[in-house]
XYZ file of C-alpha atoms in Angstrom:
722
model
C 0.000 0.000 0.000
C 1.318 3.438 -0.946
C 1.974 5.907 1.873
C -0.650 8.595 2.260
C -0.917 11.785 4.224
C -3.726 14.282 4.498
C -2.961 17.981 4.623
C -4.575 19.555 7.672
C -6.853 22.494 6.837
C -9.314 24.475 8.863
C -12.927 23.339 8.300
C -15.001 25.113 5.690
C -17.411 27.667 7.058
C -20.275 26.456 4.863
C -21.114 23.364 2.893
C -18.802 22.463 0.044
C -21.600 23.058 -2.430
C -22.369 26.578 -1.180
C -18.727 27.561 -1.158
C -18.181 26.048 -4.591
C -20.892 28.265 -6.068
C -18.942 31.359 -5.013
C -15.519 30.100 -6.020
C -15.311 30.872 -9.788
C -16.043 34.547 -9.216
C -13.537 34.778 -6.365
C -10.935 32.945 -8.427
C -11.292 35.481 -11.234
C -11.588 38.571 -9.023
C -8.400 37.721 -7.113
C -6.484 36.890 -10.314
C -5.947 33.324 -9.170
C -5.336 34.481 -5.571
C -2.202 36.390 -6.650
C -3.404 39.861 -5.599
C -2.232 41.059 -2.206
C 0.763 38.698 -2.126
C 4.132 40.381 -1.307
C 6.818 39.760 -3.937
C 10.099 41.052 -5.408
C 12.098 41.436 -2.218
C 15.190 43.619 -1.939
C 17.244 44.054 1.234
C 19.484 46.894 2.371
C 23.183 46.144 3.043
C 22.685 46.270 6.817
C 19.698 43.926 6.629
C 17.382 46.372 8.411
C 15.132 47.343 5.503
C 13.203 45.162 3.052
C 11.679 46.499 -0.153
C 8.767 44.725 -1.790
C 5.774 45.123 -4.102
C 2.210 44.302 -3.049
C -1.237 45.293 -4.259
C -3.664 47.009 -1.904
C -5.818 43.963 -1.167
C -6.738 40.517 -2.382
C -8.957 42.014 -5.070
C -7.023 45.199 -5.865
C -4.862 44.837 -9.007
C -2.782 47.992 -8.440
C 0.761 47.315 -7.228
C 2.391 49.563 -4.640
C 5.982 49.862 -3.452
C 6.592 49.201 0.247
C 9.419 49.184 2.788
C 9.516 46.940 5.856
C 11.680 48.093 8.772
C 11.713 47.304 12.491
C 8.576 45.200 12.202
C 6.532 47.926 10.479
C 5.547 48.582 6.878
C 5.782 51.962 5.161
C 4.233 52.825 1.821
C 6.852 54.305 -0.511
C 4.851 54.752 -3.707
C 1.109 54.602 -4.348
C 0.221 54.963 -8.054
C -3.171 56.448 -7.143
C -1.347 59.498 -5.791
C 0.966 59.776 -8.799
C -0.727 59.008 -12.096
C -4.101 57.559 -11.103
C -5.248 53.987 -11.527
C -6.919 54.175 -14.914
C -5.931 52.086 -17.907
C -2.210 52.267 -18.544
C -0.716 53.288 -21.887
C 2.314 51.046 -21.806
C 5.273 50.982 -24.171
C 5.065 47.975 -26.465
C 8.187 46.410 -24.928
C 6.721 46.674 -21.416
C 3.385 45.228 -22.526
C 5.169 42.205 -23.998
C 7.306 41.834 -20.851
C 4.197 41.701 -18.679
C 2.410 39.238 -20.946
C 5.415 36.915 -20.936
C 5.540 37.148 -17.135
C 1.741 36.541 -17.018
C 1.552 39.718 -14.920
C -2.042 40.936 -14.762
C -1.446 43.721 -12.259
C -1.144 47.466 -12.847
C 0.685 50.273 -11.060
C 4.122 49.389 -9.712
C 4.840 45.927 -11.101
C 8.610 46.024 -10.639
C 11.428 48.181 -9.339
C 15.200 48.358 -9.017
C 17.327 49.962 -6.306
C 20.870 51.190 -5.885
C 23.331 49.158 -3.850
C 22.423 50.925 -0.597
C 18.681 50.474 -1.245
C 18.273 54.252 -0.836
C 17.162 55.174 -4.353
C 14.419 53.122 -6.011
C 13.359 53.539 -9.640
C 10.175 52.298 -11.286
C 8.048 52.958 -14.354
C 4.398 54.002 -14.353
C 2.484 54.190 -17.624
C 5.783 54.695 -19.435
C 6.975 57.533 -17.139
C 10.113 57.278 -15.003
C 9.742 57.738 -11.254
C 12.102 57.493 -8.303
C 11.753 57.582 -4.541
C 14.267 57.887 -1.715
C 13.680 55.298 0.973
C 14.900 57.563 3.771
C 11.927 59.878 3.351
C 10.119 62.078 0.877
C 7.537 61.552 -1.822
C 8.177 59.845 -5.160
C 9.289 62.251 -7.866
C 9.287 62.084 -11.677
C 12.614 61.877 -13.476
C 12.791 63.470 -16.933
C 13.209 60.802 -19.620
C 13.610 60.843 -23.391
C 10.487 58.741 -24.013
C 8.409 55.836 -22.728
C 10.486 53.992 -20.129
C 11.098 50.250 -19.783
C 13.173 48.491 -17.080
C 14.754 51.446 -15.224
C 17.726 50.527 -13.005
C 19.720 52.888 -10.754
C 23.494 52.736 -10.800
C 25.041 51.110 -7.707
C 25.890 54.546 -6.289
C 22.377 55.904 -6.992
C 23.553 58.852 -9.114
C 22.163 57.667 -12.454
C 19.293 55.582 -13.768
C 19.666 53.425 -16.867
C 16.536 52.637 -18.842
C 15.310 51.540 -22.259
C 13.168 53.782 -24.451
C 12.211 53.083 -28.052
C 14.591 50.109 -27.982
C 17.556 52.349 -27.096
C 19.539 52.589 -23.847
C 19.681 55.872 -21.930
C 21.078 57.078 -18.622
C 19.729 60.037 -16.712
C 20.543 61.794 -13.448
C 17.888 62.078 -10.769
C 17.396 65.718 -11.716
C 17.718 65.235 -15.475
C 20.555 65.331 -17.996
C 19.573 62.431 -20.248
C 22.225 60.696 -22.370
C 21.629 58.073 -25.050
C 24.310 55.392 -24.834
C 23.113 53.068 -27.591
C 20.633 53.859 -30.320
C 18.658 51.186 -32.145
C 19.924 51.191 -35.737
C 16.598 50.036 -37.151
C 13.137 48.692 -36.326
C 14.476 45.135 -35.868
C 17.208 46.118 -33.397
C 16.930 46.740 -29.658
C 19.395 47.469 -26.883
C 18.956 46.586 -23.223
C 16.057 44.137 -23.596
C 15.785 40.347 -23.485
C 14.803 38.597 -26.695
C 11.741 36.340 -26.880
C 13.376 32.962 -26.154
C 15.458 34.421 -23.314
C 12.381 35.764 -21.529
C 10.040 32.902 -22.397
C 12.283 29.825 -22.236
C 15.598 30.673 -20.550
C 14.381 32.739 -17.605
C 16.498 35.774 -18.496
C 14.286 38.851 -18.414
C 17.036 41.493 -18.356
C 19.134 43.068 -21.067
C 21.423 45.509 -19.214
C 23.640 45.337 -16.119
C 25.568 48.051 -14.247
C 29.252 47.806 -13.352
C 29.858 48.038 -9.579
C 31.505 51.464 -9.987
C 28.511 52.890 -11.883
C 30.665 54.062 -14.798
C 29.756 51.421 -17.367
C 27.002 49.037 -18.406
C 26.952 45.611 -19.995
C 24.199 45.801 -22.623
C 22.610 43.190 -24.882
C 21.960 44.078 -28.516
C 19.230 42.036 -30.212
C 18.659 41.897 -33.969
C 15.430 40.079 -34.834
C 15.665 40.516 -38.612
C 16.552 36.802 -39.176
C 13.528 35.641 -37.158
C 10.376 34.561 -38.976
C 7.325 36.791 -38.800
C 3.953 35.929 -37.332
C 0.851 38.076 -37.664
C -1.433 38.169 -34.652
C -4.872 39.397 -35.730
C -8.063 39.872 -33.745
C -10.929 38.153 -35.605
C -13.381 39.868 -33.259
C -12.146 43.263 -34.513
C -11.527 42.918 -38.275
C -10.805 46.646 -38.634
C -7.780 46.384 -36.351
C -4.455 45.794 -38.152
C -2.612 42.616 -37.181
C 0.298 42.765 -34.794
C 3.603 41.623 -36.282
C 5.564 39.263 -34.043
C 9.054 37.867 -34.420
C 8.691 34.253 -33.306
C 11.523 31.700 -33.751
C 9.796 28.364 -34.362
C 11.767 25.165 -33.812
C 14.333 24.695 -36.527
C 14.264 28.323 -37.698
C 16.630 31.234 -37.144
C 17.021 32.857 -33.738
C 17.597 36.514 -33.056
C 21.229 37.592 -33.229
C 22.342 38.557 -29.718
C 25.579 40.332 -28.878
C 26.921 42.109 -25.781
C 28.518 45.530 -25.531
C 30.352 47.414 -22.802
C 29.074 50.987 -22.761
C 30.599 53.750 -20.674
C 28.455 56.621 -19.479
C 30.924 58.843 -21.374
C 30.026 57.256 -24.702
C 32.776 54.664 -25.211
C 31.735 51.280 -26.581
C 33.453 47.876 -26.698
C 31.937 44.661 -28.042
C 32.208 41.460 -26.014
C 33.828 38.729 -28.082
C 32.897 35.052 -27.942
C 32.154 32.400 -30.558
C 28.573 33.447 -31.199
C 28.230 31.025 -34.107
C 28.904 28.069 -31.809
C 27.190 29.548 -28.717
C 24.287 31.624 -29.950
C 22.269 31.651 -26.725
C 23.100 34.245 -24.074
C 21.768 32.462 -21.000
C 22.699 34.936 -18.266
C 24.973 37.840 -17.408
C 26.052 39.806 -14.356
C 28.807 42.198 -13.294
C 30.355 41.637 -9.882
C 33.511 42.841 -8.156
C 35.589 40.477 -10.314
C 34.230 41.804 -13.597
C 31.511 40.796 -16.074
C 30.452 37.145 -16.050
C 28.295 35.554 -18.736
C 26.872 32.140 -19.605
C 26.457 31.074 -23.227
C 24.932 27.910 -24.656
C 25.182 26.027 -27.935
C 22.168 25.712 -30.232
C 21.804 22.002 -29.401
C 21.990 22.957 -25.671
C 24.476 20.206 -24.915
C 27.228 22.648 -23.924
C 26.992 25.634 -21.570
C 30.066 27.756 -20.975
C 30.788 30.249 -18.214
C 32.926 33.098 -19.536
C 34.810 35.870 -17.771
C 34.795 39.120 -19.731
C 37.772 41.478 -19.812
C 36.111 44.869 -19.265
C 38.997 46.648 -21.001
C 39.065 44.701 -24.260
C 35.815 42.715 -24.377
C 37.779 39.491 -24.679
C 36.492 36.394 -22.898
C 38.018 33.461 -21.044
C 36.357 30.101 -20.468
C 36.059 29.523 -16.719
C 33.874 26.433 -16.816
C 32.072 24.177 -19.258
C 29.090 21.921 -18.589
C 28.096 19.230 -21.067
C 25.298 16.690 -21.288
C 24.281 14.203 -24.029
C 20.622 15.292 -23.699
C 20.724 18.965 -22.681
C 22.391 21.139 -20.039
C 19.686 22.336 -17.675
C 19.727 26.054 -16.910
C 19.636 26.654 -13.151
C 18.433 30.171 -12.278
C 20.960 32.310 -10.443
C 23.982 30.578 -11.975
C 26.737 31.171 -12.759
C 27.696 33.373 -9.800
C 30.824 34.095 -7.779
C 31.584 34.485 -4.107
C 33.581 37.416 -2.759
C 36.783 35.390 -3.135
C 35.933 34.615 -6.767
C 34.846 31.001 -6.298
C 32.409 29.954 -9.016
C 28.928 28.959 -7.867
C 27.532 26.396 -10.307
C 25.228 23.378 -10.531
C 26.491 19.895 -11.296
C 24.409 16.925 -12.413
C 25.672 13.882 -10.556
C 23.672 10.832 -11.533
C 20.306 11.149 -9.817
C 21.122 14.438 -8.067
C 21.595 18.031 -9.176
C 24.122 19.413 -6.716
C 25.424 22.840 -5.781
C 29.150 23.390 -6.250
C 31.274 26.252 -4.904
C 34.786 26.629 -6.224
C 34.525 23.255 -7.958
C 33.565 21.398 -4.760
C 30.195 19.740 -4.218
C 28.618 21.243 -1.131
C 25.200 19.567 -1.143
C 24.543 15.854 -0.512
C 23.108 13.196 -2.762
C 19.327 13.395 -2.877
C 19.081 17.146 -2.243
C 17.994 18.534 -5.625
C 19.219 22.058 -6.370
C 16.444 24.270 -7.765
C 17.867 27.808 -7.809
C 20.707 29.936 -6.485
C 18.925 32.819 -4.772
C 21.911 34.949 -3.876
C 25.573 35.108 -2.895
C 26.934 37.344 -0.128
C 30.555 37.042 0.885
C 31.238 33.306 0.841
C 27.648 32.421 1.791
C 25.270 31.017 -0.828
C 21.492 31.088 -0.480
C 19.713 28.469 -2.584
C 16.489 26.522 -2.901
C 16.431 22.741 -3.099
C 14.202 19.704 -2.617
C 14.747 16.631 -0.471
C 11.175 15.576 -1.282
C 9.842 16.627 -4.722
C 6.625 17.798 -3.067
C 8.514 20.500 -1.146
C 11.081 23.152 -2.053
C 12.961 24.806 0.794
C 15.411 27.665 1.229
C 18.896 26.705 2.377
C 22.057 28.593 3.248
C 25.537 27.212 2.626
C 28.429 28.671 4.602
C 32.013 27.406 4.567
C 32.848 25.652 7.781
C 29.242 25.273 8.924
C 27.719 23.544 5.899
C 24.071 23.744 4.871
C 21.166 24.916 7.006
C 17.505 24.964 6.048
C 15.804 28.298 6.719
C 12.197 27.613 5.690
C 9.960 25.906 8.222
C 6.585 24.872 6.844
C 5.935 22.395 4.042
C 5.491 24.023 0.659
C 7.354 25.767 -2.133
C 9.736 28.442 -0.855
C 12.040 31.070 -2.296
C 13.897 33.947 -0.712
C 16.590 36.606 -0.523
C 19.317 37.402 2.003
C 21.605 40.317 2.810
C 23.241 41.838 5.856
C 22.254 38.971 8.151
C 18.575 39.161 7.201
C 16.813 36.483 5.155
C 13.369 36.915 3.617
C 11.701 33.561 3.008
C 8.544 33.598 0.900
C 6.587 30.392 0.853
C 3.476 28.948 -0.722
C 2.438 26.696 2.157
C -0.597 24.576 3.072
C -1.943 27.758 4.728
C -1.378 29.913 1.642
C 1.281 32.548 0.949
C 3.509 33.425 3.890
C 6.549 35.723 4.093
C 8.972 35.424 6.986
C 11.818 37.803 7.876
C 14.613 35.950 9.664
C 17.113 38.127 11.521
C 20.767 37.254 12.108
C 20.246 33.686 10.988
C 18.476 32.758 14.214
C 16.562 29.481 13.774
C 14.264 29.836 16.785
C 10.585 30.409 15.914
C 10.510 33.431 18.226
C 12.951 35.225 15.932
C 10.623 35.064 12.939
C 8.821 38.205 11.823
C 6.419 38.367 8.946
C 5.373 40.599 6.073
C 1.619 40.400 5.704
C -0.041 38.783 2.731
C -3.344 40.452 1.901
C -4.462 37.671 -0.421
C -7.997 36.408 0.116
C -8.538 32.989 1.635
C -10.260 30.742 -0.903
C -13.873 29.881 -0.170
C -13.063 26.356 -1.305
C -10.269 24.970 0.856
C -8.168 22.181 -0.681
C -8.286 18.833 1.112
C -5.602 16.812 -0.705
C -4.559 13.290 0.098
C -0.883 13.138 -0.876
C 0.188 9.883 -2.487
C 3.158 8.058 -3.971
C 1.664 5.879 -6.691
C 2.860 2.843 -8.638
C 6.307 1.438 -9.220
C 7.736 4.888 -9.975
C 6.303 6.351 -6.736
C 4.597 9.063 -8.773
C 3.894 12.031 -6.545
C 0.192 12.792 -6.639
C -2.633 14.528 -4.804
C -6.191 13.208 -4.661
C -9.050 15.645 -4.036
C -12.403 14.216 -2.934
C -15.669 16.118 -2.375
C -15.952 17.442 1.165
C -19.378 15.820 1.374
C -18.241 12.385 0.192
C -18.151 9.487 2.663
C -15.946 6.488 1.951
C -18.105 3.704 0.529
C -20.935 6.146 -0.106
C -20.901 5.733 -3.875
C -18.535 5.681 -6.812
C -17.222 8.960 -8.158
C -16.258 9.826 -11.735
C -12.572 10.635 -11.956
C -11.030 13.810 -13.335
C -7.298 13.971 -13.955
C -6.086 17.566 -13.606
C -2.373 17.545 -14.534
C 0.229 19.772 -16.035
C 2.563 16.804 -16.294
C 5.392 18.433 -18.229
C 8.787 20.097 -17.780
C 9.302 23.053 -15.442
C 6.088 22.748 -13.423
C 4.762 20.668 -10.535
C 1.200 20.632 -9.225
C 1.303 17.786 -6.691
C 3.022 19.827 -3.988
C 2.279 20.397 -0.315
C 0.921 23.896 -0.722
C -2.357 25.750 -1.134
C -1.761 27.066 -4.627
C -4.516 28.307 -6.922
C -4.249 25.045 -8.845
C -5.072 23.050 -5.695
C -8.104 25.261 -5.094
C -9.326 24.648 -8.644
C -8.863 20.905 -8.267
C -10.868 20.951 -5.032
C -13.592 23.013 -6.731
C -13.945 20.359 -9.416
C -14.094 17.774 -6.637
C -17.004 19.659 -5.063
C -18.802 19.282 -8.399
C -18.831 15.527 -7.848
C -15.477 14.355 -9.211
C -12.595 12.538 -7.599
C -9.765 14.727 -8.880
C -6.290 13.247 -9.305
C -3.195 15.379 -9.921
C 0.044 13.526 -10.699
C 3.553 14.699 -11.587
C 5.225 12.215 -13.894
C 8.540 11.932 -15.664
C 9.844 15.207 -17.024
C 8.594 17.303 -14.112
C 11.208 19.013 -11.890
C 12.362 18.200 -8.381
C 13.348 14.540 -8.761
C 16.760 14.886 -10.329
C 18.355 15.019 -13.774
C 17.517 11.464 -14.859
C 13.824 11.981 -14.059
C 13.718 15.275 -15.946
C 15.540 13.883 -18.973
C 13.432 10.750 -19.282
C 11.370 12.745 -21.810
C 14.335 13.471 -24.080
C 13.211 12.693 -27.609
C 9.623 11.968 -26.561
C 7.453 14.555 -24.832
C 4.264 12.528 -25.110
C 4.441 8.860 -24.203
C 6.355 8.897 -20.874
C 4.053 11.676 -19.614
C 0.920 9.879 -20.791
C 2.035 6.498 -19.443
C 2.608 8.031 -16.020
C -0.886 9.544 -15.947
C -2.360 6.126 -16.741
C -0.177 4.450 -14.104
C -1.173 7.005 -11.476
C -4.864 6.565 -12.291
C -4.720 2.785 -12.080
C -2.772 2.822 -8.808
C -5.178 5.344 -7.273
C -8.145 3.253 -8.412
C -6.686 0.194 -6.709
C -6.095 2.169 -3.508
C -9.496 3.922 -3.435
C -12.429 1.704 -4.507
C -14.785 4.700 -4.726
C -13.006 5.872 -7.894
C -15.008 4.810 -10.947
C -12.448 4.002 -13.628
C -15.236 3.493 -16.160
C -15.889 7.260 -16.050
C -12.595 9.111 -16.423
C -12.026 12.608 -17.801
C -8.908 14.746 -18.068
C -8.361 18.503 -18.337
C -5.317 20.724 -18.624
C -3.835 23.924 -19.971
C -0.768 24.471 -22.178
C 1.320 21.292 -21.797
C -1.510 19.948 -19.644
C -3.920 20.698 -22.492
C -1.652 18.859 -24.908
C -1.554 15.918 -22.494
C -5.354 15.927 -22.100
C -5.956 15.850 -25.859
C -3.304 13.140 -26.290
C -5.032 11.039 -23.627
C -8.330 10.775 -25.506
C -6.553 10.299 -28.828
C -4.204 7.509 -27.806
C -5.865 5.933 -24.757
C -9.641 6.058 -25.313
C -9.794 2.772 -23.375
C -8.812 4.745 -20.259
C -9.961 8.340 -20.851
C -13.541 9.105 -21.840
C -13.567 12.912 -22.220
C -11.088 15.779 -22.272
C -10.786 19.552 -22.074
C -7.603 20.853 -23.712
C -6.748 24.518 -23.115
C -4.118 26.211 -25.316
C -2.565 22.880 -26.379
C 0.655 22.892 -28.443
C -0.591 20.364 -30.984
C 2.336 20.700 -33.415
C 5.696 20.736 -31.633
C 7.385 22.296 -34.678
C 5.375 25.495 -34.139
C 6.783 26.191 -30.662
C 9.963 28.174 -29.998
C 13.510 27.044 -30.686
C 15.084 26.995 -27.243
C 12.238 25.266 -25.454
C 11.311 22.640 -27.998
C 14.800 21.811 -29.314
C 15.864 21.233 -25.697
C 13.722 18.111 -25.561
C 13.363 17.051 -29.198
C 16.473 18.361 -30.928
C 16.455 20.130 -34.279
C 13.403 19.114 -36.345
C 15.606 18.764 -39.404
C 17.714 16.137 -37.625
C 14.968 14.462 -35.572
C 11.674 14.751 -37.487
C 10.465 11.462 -36.039
C 10.628 12.852 -32.483
C 8.470 15.821 -33.464
C 5.956 13.565 -35.232
C 5.761 11.180 -32.257
C 5.339 14.049 -29.790
C 2.679 15.981 -31.743
C -1.076 15.626 -31.932
C -1.265 16.633 -35.589
C -1.340 13.593 -37.819
C -3.286 11.610 -35.218
C -6.652 13.365 -35.339
C -8.311 10.386 -36.988
C -7.887 8.474 -33.707
C -10.362 10.631 -31.781
C -13.297 8.621 -30.414
C -14.103 10.572 -27.251
C -15.643 14.004 -26.496
C -13.007 16.737 -26.732
C -13.311 20.444 -25.953
C -10.516 22.630 -27.341
C -10.132 26.101 -25.759
C -7.717 28.730 -27.055
C -7.080 32.459 -26.731
C -7.002 34.050 -30.157
C -4.336 36.567 -29.055
C -1.992 33.900 -27.653
C 1.576 34.823 -28.659
C 3.093 31.867 -26.796
C 1.100 28.883 -28.061
C -0.464 30.363 -31.183
C -4.173 29.760 -31.785
C -3.096 28.093 -35.033
C -2.239 25.006 -32.957
C -5.921 24.499 -32.116
C -7.375 25.765 -35.388
C -5.228 23.500 -37.563
C -5.869 20.511 -35.340
C -9.594 21.218 -35.409
C -9.472 21.311 -39.212
C -7.731 17.933 -39.189
C -10.391 16.487 -36.879
C -13.158 17.844 -39.106
C -11.542 16.440 -42.232
C -11.398 13.030 -40.529
C -15.063 13.278 -39.543
C -14.319 13.387 -35.812
C -16.833 15.475 -33.825
C -15.335 17.869 -31.295
C -15.996 21.268 -29.747
C -13.899 24.437 -30.090
C -14.222 27.421 -27.743
C -12.273 30.446 -29.065
C -11.507 33.255 -26.630
C -11.284 36.589 -28.502
C -8.599 38.923 -27.178
C -7.233 36.347 -24.722
C -3.504 35.621 -24.553
C -2.002 32.400 -23.165
C -4.015 32.852 -19.971
C -7.373 34.673 -20.146
C -7.177 38.144 -18.611
C -10.865 38.986 -18.571
C -12.429 38.206 -15.190
C -15.769 37.163 -16.669
C -14.037 34.748 -19.053
C -11.894 33.303 -16.264
C -14.936 32.845 -14.041
C -17.233 31.231 -16.583
C -14.557 29.112 -18.207
C -14.507 26.956 -15.076
C -18.245 26.387 -15.341
C -18.088 25.636 -19.069
C -15.448 22.963 -18.487
C -17.443 21.441 -15.625
C -20.634 21.253 -17.672
C -18.879 19.755 -20.690
C -17.175 17.053 -18.642
C -20.243 16.161 -16.591
C -22.354 15.846 -19.727
C -19.736 13.715 -21.469
C -19.398 11.352 -18.499
C -23.167 11.247 -18.060
C -23.422 9.970 -21.625
C -20.681 7.478 -20.852
C -22.628 6.232 -17.795
C -25.777 5.830 -19.869
C -23.882 3.868 -22.512
C -22.433 1.606 -19.842
C -25.912 1.084 -18.400
C -27.276 0.045 -21.764
C -24.460 -2.435 -22.263
C -25.034 -3.950 -18.826
C -28.748 -4.498 -19.575
C -28.125 -5.842 -23.051
C -29.890 -2.968 -24.854
C-alpha cells in the first residue's frame, strides 16, 4: 500500500456546495489568488530594511511599493497618488514583458534599487519615477520617451533605462544621455529577446558595473527571425500585430553584448557566437563581467569571464550533457573570493558546487541559487519533490535549512537578514529571519493580503505505482468512503518546469478541489519530465514529450483506483492547460480505453510550431529528428479521436499560437471526428478577462459532466443488453 498523508486544513465555514458556487467569481476577481501577495524582495546592506511590491488587497490589481523596517511597513509609492489607476498606456516592450511574465497587475509591477537600497526607480504608464527610501515623496525623473526596465546605478547617481529600444542614462534631476541607439526597427538594446524571456528565464538586457561608470548591454537583432501576424478576428478593422517568433528549426535573433561607458565609449564582447548563440545569463560583480552562453543544441553551456577593457572572454567552466544542459536560475555566480557557484548533475542528483567542490549531498535537488553574499550562498532545493525549501551554505558550517513549513519556498538574504517567501498549506507566507536565528521566536512576517479561498483544498498526498509518482487526490468534502462511486477527473500539467502535486495551497489546488465539489474525484500527478526529482527523471522525456508523460498519468490513475475503490475508472475525464492541455488531448486520442472525455486549453498540438530553445531542448532540431516531433505531436493523429473533446484557445496567444488548435480542429473535421472548439477573442495564453476566467470553469465542468453522463448511460445500456 502506498503511503498517504492528508494535509490539515481548517474546516469550511459552509457546505462544500455553497462555497463552490462562489468560487469561480472569487478565483477570477483575485487573479488566481495572486493579488495582495508580497513579492520582489530587496534588502538593504545592513539587513534592516526590506523592499517589496504588493497590491492594496486581495482584489485590488494595483501594485504599490513598500518598505519593511523594524517590524513595520511603510508605503513608498502609491500609483493612485501619482498618475491615477486608470488604464495604462504602456510601451510595447513593457506590454510584452508583462504578458510573458503573465503579470495581470497594474501600477508598480517592478522596481530596481541602488546598492544601498536608498534610491528606487520604477516605471508608471511609461513615465520614469524614483523615490528615496529615507523619506520624501516619489518624484518624476525626466526621460527621453516611454520607459522600460529602469535601473539605478550602484551609487544611486544615475538611472539606466530603455526607451524606443535604445539605452539611456539620466541623473535624478535630469541630464539624459543616449548610450546606444537602435539602428533600425528590428534592433533593440537593453532588452531580453523572446526565447530568453520565455524559455531561458532571463528577463534582463542591461547590467551596471559596480563602480557605476559602465554598463553591460545586450543588442538584439530580430531581422533573421520569422514573422507571425497576430490578428483579432473579433475586430476585423484592427491591423494585425507583427511578431518575431523563432519556431523550432528556424533562425534565432542575433544577440551580442557591448560594454558601454556613461561617457560614450563602446566595446563589443567577443565570444564564438556562431557556436554559442544563446546568451543564458549575465552579471557584473567585483571580479568583472560574467556571462553564460549555450550552444544551439543545448548540450554545452560555458561560463565566460569578460575582460572589461578589451571585451575578450576566457572560459572559466564548461558543462556538457548528451541530452541537454539544464539552466539553473541564479547561476553562474561568484563568491567574494571569486569562487564559481555552479550546478552539477551527478547521476540522480543536481548538486550545488562552490569553487569546484560539491557542497550539497546526494538526494538534495538544487532548484535555484537565490543569492551570494561574501562566501555564503542562499539556494532553494528539494529533499522531497513535493517541497522546495530555502537553504544557506556557509564554509565551515555547511548547509542549514531556513524555511519551516511544508510548501514551495524562495527567498533573498543580505546583511544577516533572510526573507523567506513560501506557498504553504496555509497559503502565501513571508517570513523575515534576523541574524540567521533558527528559533521560531525570531521570525517576523510581512503580511499577505491575499484572500482565503472559499473552497479549501483537502488533498490526500500519495506516492503511486512502481515509480512512486507524486500525486494529490481531491475528494468532495461531502463524500463518505463507501458512499458511492465517483467519476474521476485527472487535472495535470505533467510536463517540464512545473509541478502541481506539492504540499501547498496554490490556486491550482483550489481549482482541483472546486472540481471535486462538483462531484469528481480529482487526481493530480507529476510524472517523468517534471522538476524536483533529479536530472535522470527530468531527462526521461528526451526525444519523446508525449508517451512517458501519458504512461505516467495512466499508471497514477490505475494505482489510485486500486487504492481507493470509490473511484469509478469506467468514467474518467482529463483537463489541462498548455502542456496539460496537450496531455489531455493526447489522452483521448491515444488511450480512449482509459480516458472518456477531455478539455484541452491552449494545447501545443504541433511541436514544430513552438519556440527554438524550449522545444529543441527536448526534441532536438526538427531537421535532424523529425520522427521525435511527429511522435510528440497531436497533428497527424486526429483520426484516432473517439471521445468528447473540448478545445479552448485564446485568439491573441503569442506563446502557443491559436493556429495550434485551429489546424488541429481542421484535421479532426476532415477526418469526420466530432469535437468542440471554444475560441476566446482577445485572450492571450491565460485569459485576462475576469468574466471569461470565471465562466470558463463552469463551461469545463458542464462539458465534462455531460460527457461522463453519456458514458454512464452507454455503460448502463451495455449492462442491460440494450
